[in-house]
Amino acid sequence: MAGFVFVRFRPGPQPAISEVLSRFDDEIDQYDLEGLMPSGEGFYADVAEVNWKCIRDVDNEGYHVPMAHPGLQDLFGSNYYDEDFEGGASRSYSEFREANHRLWSVRAYTSILQAPPGLDESHARAWLYIGIFPNCVLGIYPDCVKFYQEFPVEYGKTMQRGTTYRLGKEDRRMRLSRYLSSRIDRLTSEEDEELVRWSWEAAFSSGYDGVILSDLENTVRSYHDCLRELFPVLNEDEPPKGTVAARNAELLAQKVAAE
C-alpha cells in the first residue's frame, strides 16, 4: 500500500490493508509515499510500564492538546480534530493556525517549511494522522512520514516502536523542516508518556469505577467498540483467571449463531 509493506503472519477475517485505507486514497496519494526514503535514524523501541490500552486511549483523543502539549497547541490552535474509527481505521487532522507563534521551534518550522508541490493548499500546512486498528499510526507531514505501533509485552508492560521516513527529494531546507517537526514531536511524546503513566496509575485508584467518556472522546469510544466486536468478554465483569479466552470464544460462537 503506497510503498508500505504489511505482513500478516496468520490468516484472519480482516480485509486487506488497501481496503481498510481505501477511503483515504485521494488524500494520501498527494504525498508520494512510494518515494519515501529511510531517514537514517533507524527504528526506536521503548518499553513503558503501562498497559497498552492506556497508550491507545491517550493517542485516540486530542482534547488534551491545549493543556498538555504547548508545542502542538502553538502549531495547531483549535484546528485539531479526531474522527471515529470506521472500517478499521481513523483519521486525525489539523491545519496550522495563522498567528504569531510563541515557541521558537514552531515559528522556525512554519516559516521555513516549503511543502512539496503535489500537496493541495490545506495539506501543505497541516499534519495528518491515520490510525490503523488495533495498534498502528501513520503520521503524514509535508516534510516526512512517521509510523509507530505498540505491542503488549506482559501485563503492565508495553513496547512502542517506530521510525521516520524522509522525502525522496529532500533538500537542505526540507531536512531542516524535518528536524524542527521532529523536535516538536519528540517533546509531545515525552508529555504523552507522563499522561499515559497517570492514566495507568488512575486505574488503581480507590476512586476509579470504570470509564465515562465525553463527546470529545468519540474516537476512544469507537476504538473500544472495535475491541468489543473481537472481544465480547469485555462487555462482562472480568471472568476468573485463566478463563478469559474460553469465555470470549463462547461469546463469539453465540454471536455467530445469532447472526
Coordinates of N, CA and C in Angstrom, one line a residue, residues 126-234:
A126 N -0.4 21.3 7.1 CA -1.2 20.5 8.0 C -0.5 19.2 8.3
W127 N -0.8 18.6 9.5 CA -0.4 17.3 9.8 C -1.6 16.3 9.8
L128 N -1.4 15.2 9.2 CA -2.4 14.2 9.1 C -2.0 12.9 9.8
Y129 N -2.9 12.3 10.6 CA -2.6 11.0 11.2 C -3.7 10.0 10.8
I130 N -3.3 8.8 10.4 CA -4.1 7.7 10.1 C -3.9 6.6 11.1
G131 N -4.9 6.3 11.9 CA -4.9 5.2 12.8 C -5.4 3.9 12.2
I132 N -4.6 2.8 12.4 CA -5.0 1.5 11.8 C -5.2 0.6 13.0
F133 N -6.4 0.1 13.1 CA -6.7 -0.8 14.2 C -5.9 -2.1 14.1
P134 N -5.3 -2.6 15.2 CA -5.5 -2.1 16.6 C -4.4 -1.3 17.1
N135 N -3.2 -1.2 16.4 CA -2.0 -0.7 17.1 C -1.0 0.1 16.3
C136 N -1.5 0.7 15.2 CA -0.5 1.3 14.3 C -1.0 2.7 13.9
V137 N -0.1 3.7 13.8 CA -0.5 5.0 13.4 C 0.6 5.5 12.4
L138 N 0.1 6.1 11.3 CA 0.9 6.8 10.4 C 0.7 8.3 10.6
G139 N 1.9 9.0 10.8 CA 1.9 10.5 10.9 C 2.4 11.0 9.6
I140 N 1.6 11.7 8.8 CA 1.9 12.1 7.5 C 2.0 13.6 7.4
Y141 N 3.2 14.1 7.3 CA 3.5 15.6 7.3 C 4.0 16.0 6.0
P142 N 4.0 17.3 5.7 CA 4.6 17.8 4.5 C 6.1 17.5 4.3
D143 N 6.8 17.3 5.4 CA 8.2 17.2 5.4 C 8.7 15.8 5.7
C144 N 7.9 14.9 6.1 CA 8.3 13.5 6.5 C 7.1 12.7 6.8
V145 N 7.3 11.4 6.9 CA 6.2 10.4 7.3 C 6.7 9.6 8.5
K146 N 5.9 9.4 9.5 CA 6.3 8.6 10.7 C 5.3 7.5 10.8
F147 N 5.8 6.4 11.5 CA 4.9 5.4 11.9 C 5.3 4.9 13.3
Y148 N 4.3 4.5 14.1 CA 4.6 3.9 15.4 C 3.5 2.9 15.7
Q149 N 3.8 2.0 16.6 CA 2.9 0.9 17.0 C 3.3 0.4 18.3
E150 N 2.3 -0.2 19.0 CA 2.5 -0.7 20.4 C 2.3 -2.2 20.4
F151 N 3.1 -2.9 21.2 CA 3.0 -4.3 21.4 C 2.9 -4.7 22.9
P152 N 1.9 -5.3 23.4 CA 1.9 -5.7 24.8 C 3.0 -6.7 25.0
V153 N 3.8 -6.5 26.0 CA 4.9 -7.4 26.4 C 4.3 -8.4 27.5
E154 N 3.7 -7.8 28.5 CA 3.1 -8.6 29.5 C 2.1 -7.6 30.2
Y155 N 1.5 -8.1 31.3 CA 0.5 -7.2 32.0 C 1.3 -6.0 32.6
G156 N 0.9 -4.8 32.2 CA 1.6 -3.6 32.7 C 2.9 -3.3 32.1
K157 N 3.2 -3.8 30.9 CA 4.4 -3.5 30.2 C 4.1 -3.5 28.7
T158 N 4.5 -2.5 28.0 CA 4.2 -2.3 26.6 C 5.5 -1.8 25.9
M159 N 5.7 -2.3 24.7 CA 6.8 -1.8 23.8 C 6.2 -0.9 22.7
Q160 N 6.7 0.2 22.5 CA 6.3 1.1 21.4 C 7.5 1.2 20.4
R161 N 7.3 1.0 19.2 CA 8.4 1.1 18.2 C 7.9 1.9 17.0
G162 N 8.9 2.5 16.3 CA 8.5 3.3 15.2 C 9.8 3.9 14.5
T163 N 9.6 4.7 13.5 CA 10.7 5.3 12.8 C 10.1 6.5 12.0
T164 N 11.0 7.2 11.3 CA 10.7 8.3 10.5 C 11.3 8.1 9.1
Y165 N 10.5 8.5 8.0 CA 11.0 8.4 6.7 C 11.0 9.8 6.1
R166 N 12.1 10.1 5.3 CA 12.2 11.4 4.7 C 11.7 11.4 3.3
L167 N 11.5 12.6 2.7 CA 11.1 12.6 1.3 C 12.2 12.2 0.4
G168 N 11.9 11.6 -0.7 CA 13.0 11.1 -1.6 C 13.8 12.3 -2.2
K169 N 13.2 13.4 -2.4 CA 13.9 14.6 -2.9 C 14.1 15.7 -1.8
E170 N 14.6 15.3 -0.7 CA 14.8 16.2 0.4 C 16.0 17.1 0.2
D171 N 15.8 18.4 0.2 CA 16.9 19.3 0.1 C 17.2 19.8 1.5
R172 N 18.2 20.7 1.6 CA 18.6 21.2 2.9 C 17.5 21.9 3.7
R173 N 16.7 22.6 3.0 CA 15.6 23.3 3.6 C 14.6 22.3 4.2
M174 N 14.3 21.3 3.4 CA 13.3 20.3 3.9 C 13.9 19.5 5.0
R175 N 15.2 19.2 5.0 CA 15.8 18.5 6.1 C 15.7 19.3 7.4
L176 N 15.9 20.6 7.3 CA 15.8 21.4 8.5 C 14.3 21.4 9.0
S177 N 13.4 21.5 8.0 CA 11.9 21.4 8.4 C 11.7 20.1 9.1
R178 N 12.2 19.0 8.6 CA 12.0 17.7 9.3 C 12.6 17.7 10.7
Y179 N 13.8 18.3 10.9 CA 14.4 18.3 12.2 C 13.5 19.1 13.1
L180 N 12.9 20.2 12.7 CA 12.1 21.0 13.6 C 10.7 20.3 13.9
S181 N 10.1 19.7 12.9 CA 8.9 19.0 13.2 C 9.1 17.8 14.1
S182 N 10.3 17.1 14.0 CA 10.6 16.0 14.8 C 10.9 16.5 16.3
R183 N 11.4 17.7 16.4 CA 11.7 18.3 17.7 C 10.3 18.5 18.4
I184 N 9.4 19.1 17.7 CA 8.1 19.3 18.3 C 7.4 18.0 18.6
D185 N 7.6 17.0 17.8 CA 7.0 15.7 18.0 C 7.7 15.0 19.2
R186 N 9.0 15.1 19.4 CA 9.7 14.5 20.5 C 9.3 15.0 21.8
L187 N 9.1 16.3 21.9 CA 8.6 16.9 23.2 C 7.2 16.5 23.4
T188 N 6.4 16.4 22.4 CA 5.0 15.9 22.5 C 5.0 14.5 23.1
S189 N 5.8 13.6 22.6 CA 5.9 12.2 23.0 C 6.3 12.1 24.5
E190 N 7.2 13.0 24.9 CA 7.6 13.0 26.3 C 6.5 13.4 27.2
E191 N 5.7 14.4 26.7 CA 4.5 14.8 27.5 C 3.4 13.7 27.6
D192 N 3.3 13.0 26.4 CA 2.3 11.9 26.4 C 2.7 10.7 27.3
E193 N 4.0 10.5 27.4 CA 4.5 9.4 28.3 C 4.0 9.7 29.8
E194 N 4.0 10.9 30.2 CA 3.5 11.3 31.5 C 2.0 11.1 31.6
L195 N 1.3 11.5 30.6 CA -0.2 11.3 30.6 C -0.5 9.8 30.7
V196 N 0.2 9.0 29.9 CA -0.1 7.5 29.9 C 0.2 6.9 31.3
R197 N 1.3 7.3 31.9 CA 1.6 6.8 33.3 C 0.5 7.2 34.3
W198 N 0.0 8.5 34.2 CA -1.1 8.9 35.1 C -2.4 8.1 34.8
S199 N -2.7 7.8 33.5 CA -3.9 7.0 33.2 C -3.8 5.6 33.8
W200 N -2.6 5.0 33.7 CA -2.4 3.7 34.3 C -2.5 3.7 35.8
E201 N -1.9 4.7 36.4 CA -2.0 4.8 37.9 C -3.4 5.1 38.3
A202 N -4.2 5.9 37.5 CA -5.5 6.2 37.9 C -6.4 5.0 38.0
A203 N -6.1 4.0 37.1 CA -7.0 2.8 37.1 C -6.9 2.0 38.4
F204 N -5.9 2.3 39.2 CA -5.7 1.6 40.5 C -6.2 2.4 41.7
S205 N -6.7 3.6 41.4 CA -7.2 4.5 42.5 C -8.5 3.9 43.1
S206 N -8.7 4.2 44.4 CA -9.9 3.7 45.0 C -11.1 4.5 44.5
G207 N -10.9 5.6 43.8 CA -12.0 6.4 43.2 C -12.3 6.0 41.8
Y208 N -11.6 5.0 41.3 CA -11.9 4.6 39.9 C -13.0 3.6 39.9
D209 N -14.0 3.9 39.1 CA -15.2 3.0 39.0 C -15.6 2.8 37.5
G210 N -14.6 2.6 36.6 CA -14.9 2.5 35.2 C -14.7 3.8 34.5
V211 N -15.0 3.8 33.2 CA -14.7 4.9 32.3 C -16.0 5.5 31.9
I212 N -16.1 6.8 32.0 CA -17.2 7.6 31.5 C -16.6 8.5 30.4
L213 N -17.1 8.4 29.2 CA -16.5 9.2 28.1 C -17.4 10.3 27.7
S214 N -16.7 11.5 27.4 CA -17.5 12.6 27.0 C -17.6 12.6 25.4
D215 N -18.3 13.6 24.9 CA -18.4 13.7 23.4 C -17.1 13.9 22.8
L216 N -16.1 14.5 23.5 CA -14.8 14.8 23.0 C -13.9 13.5 22.9
E217 N -14.4 12.4 23.4 CA -13.7 11.2 23.4 C -14.3 10.1 22.5
N218 N -15.0 10.6 21.4 CA -15.6 9.7 20.5 C -14.7 8.7 19.9
T219 N -13.5 9.1 19.5 CA -12.5 8.2 18.9 C -12.1 7.1 19.9
V220 N -12.0 7.4 21.2 CA -11.7 6.4 22.2 C -12.8 5.4 22.2
R221 N -14.1 5.9 22.3 CA -15.2 5.0 22.3 C -15.3 4.1 21.1
S222 N -15.1 4.7 19.9 CA -15.2 3.9 18.7 C -14.1 2.9 18.6
Y223 N -12.9 3.2 19.2 CA -11.8 2.2 19.3 C -12.2 1.0 20.1
H224 N -12.8 1.3 21.3 CA -13.2 0.3 22.2 C -14.4 -0.5 21.6
D225 N -15.2 0.1 20.8 CA -16.3 -0.6 20.1 C -15.6 -1.7 19.2
C226 N -14.5 -1.3 18.5 CA -13.8 -2.3 17.7 C -13.3 -3.4 18.5
L227 N -12.7 -3.1 19.7 CA -12.2 -4.2 20.6 C -13.4 -5.1 21.0
R228 N -14.5 -4.5 21.4 CA -15.6 -5.3 21.9 C -16.2 -6.2 20.8
E229 N -16.1 -5.8 19.6 CA -16.5 -6.7 18.5 C -15.7 -8.0 18.5
L230 N -14.4 -7.8 18.7 CA -13.5 -9.0 18.7 C -13.4 -9.7 20.0
F231 N -13.6 -8.9 21.1 CA -13.6 -9.5 22.4 C -14.8 -9.1 23.2
P232 N -15.9 -9.8 22.9 CA -17.2 -9.5 23.6 C -17.1 -9.8 25.1
V233 N -16.1 -10.5 25.6 CA -15.9 -10.7 27.0 C -15.7 -9.4 27.7
L234 N -15.2 -8.3 27.0 CA -15.0 -7.0 27.6 C -16.3 -6.4 28.1

